Amino acid sequence: MNDDSHVYKKVDLVGSSTESIEGAVSNAVERASKTLNNLNWFEIVQVRGHIEDGKVAHYQVELKVGFRLD
């Protein structure tokens, strides 16, 4: 195998935040980085939320995160 080639793995995550979609993504990535090495990219698959009393109470984002295998 060429030294310049890499193999990546994808995992599905769901992040949540009471503040924003960006916050939900950041929470998921930051938490995943504590147990997964070599995180390289993410792809948002789905965005949803929870409504309380006519207002957005919670954002939830499903993402795929890619990381390079050692």
Protein backbone atom coordinates (compact mmCIF):
# COMPACT_ATOMS: atom_id res chain seq x y z
CA MET A 1 0.00 0.00 0.00
CA ASN A 2 1.22 3.47 -0.86
CA ASP A 3 2.25 5.62 2.17
CA ASP A 4 0.06 8.47 0.85
CA SER A 5 -3.15 6.43 0.88
CA HIS A 6 -5.57 6.45 3.80
CA VAL A 7 -8.59 4.46 4.89
CA TYR A 8 -11.50 6.20 6.58
CA LYS A 9 -14.39 4.98 8.68
CA LYS A 10 -17.76 6.72 9.10
CA VAL A 11 -19.92 6.66 12.20
CA ASP A 12 -23.37 8.10 12.81
CA LEU A 13 -23.82 10.59 15.64
CA VAL A 14 -26.71 12.66 16.96
CA GLY A 15 -25.85 15.93 18.66
CA SER A 16 -28.22 18.19 20.53
CA SER A 17 -28.29 21.75 21.80
CA THR A 18 -30.80 24.14 23.28
CA GLU A 19 -29.01 27.03 21.51
CA SER A 20 -28.52 26.25 17.81
CA ILE A 21 -27.94 23.75 15.01
CA GLU A 22 -24.27 24.71 15.04
CA GLY A 23 -24.16 24.02 18.77
CA ALA A 24 -25.65 20.57 18.22
CA VAL A 25 -22.97 19.79 15.62
CA SER A 26 -20.20 21.11 17.86
CA ASN A 27 -21.43 19.12 20.85
CA ALA A 28 -21.44 15.89 18.82
CA VAL A 29 -17.99 16.47 17.30
CA GLU A 30 -16.39 17.57 20.59
CA ARG A 31 -17.79 14.55 22.43
CA ALA A 32 -16.76 12.13 19.67
CA SER A 33 -13.23 13.55 19.66
CA LYS A 34 -12.78 12.31 23.23
CA THR A 35 -12.95 8.67 22.12
CA LEU A 36 -12.26 8.73 18.35
CA ASN A 37 -8.89 9.69 16.88
CA ASN A 38 -8.14 11.41 13.59
CA LEU A 39 -11.57 13.01 13.06
CA ASN A 40 -11.46 14.66 9.63
CA TRP A 41 -14.93 15.66 8.44
CA PHE A 42 -18.64 15.61 9.10
CA GLU A 43 -21.76 15.54 6.97
CA ILE A 44 -25.16 16.68 8.25
CA VAL A 45 -27.76 14.04 7.42
CA GLN A 46 -30.85 15.37 9.17
CA VAL A 47 -31.93 18.31 11.32
CA ARG A 48 -34.89 18.15 13.65
CA GLY A 49 -36.02 19.82 16.84
CA HIS A 50 -38.39 19.89 19.73
CA ILE A 51 -41.05 22.56 20.21
CA GLU A 52 -42.40 23.67 23.57
CA ASP A 53 -45.01 26.39 24.08
CA GLY A 54 -44.74 27.46 20.43
CA LYS A 55 -40.95 27.96 20.57
CA VAL A 56 -37.94 25.92 19.55
CA ALA A 57 -36.71 24.26 22.71
CA HIS A 58 -34.10 21.87 21.40
CA TYR A 59 -32.14 21.27 18.19
CA GLN A 60 -31.07 17.77 17.20
CA VAL A 61 -28.69 17.06 14.32
CA GLU A 62 -27.86 13.65 12.86
CA LEU A 63 -24.41 13.58 11.31
CA LYS A 64 -21.91 11.23 9.81
CA VAL A 65 -18.36 11.75 11.05
CA GLY A 66 -15.36 10.45 9.16
CA PHE A 67 -12.04 9.58 10.69
CA ARG A 68 -8.80 8.16 9.37
CA LEU A 69 -7.87 4.71 10.57
CA ASP A 70 -4.38 4.34 12.07
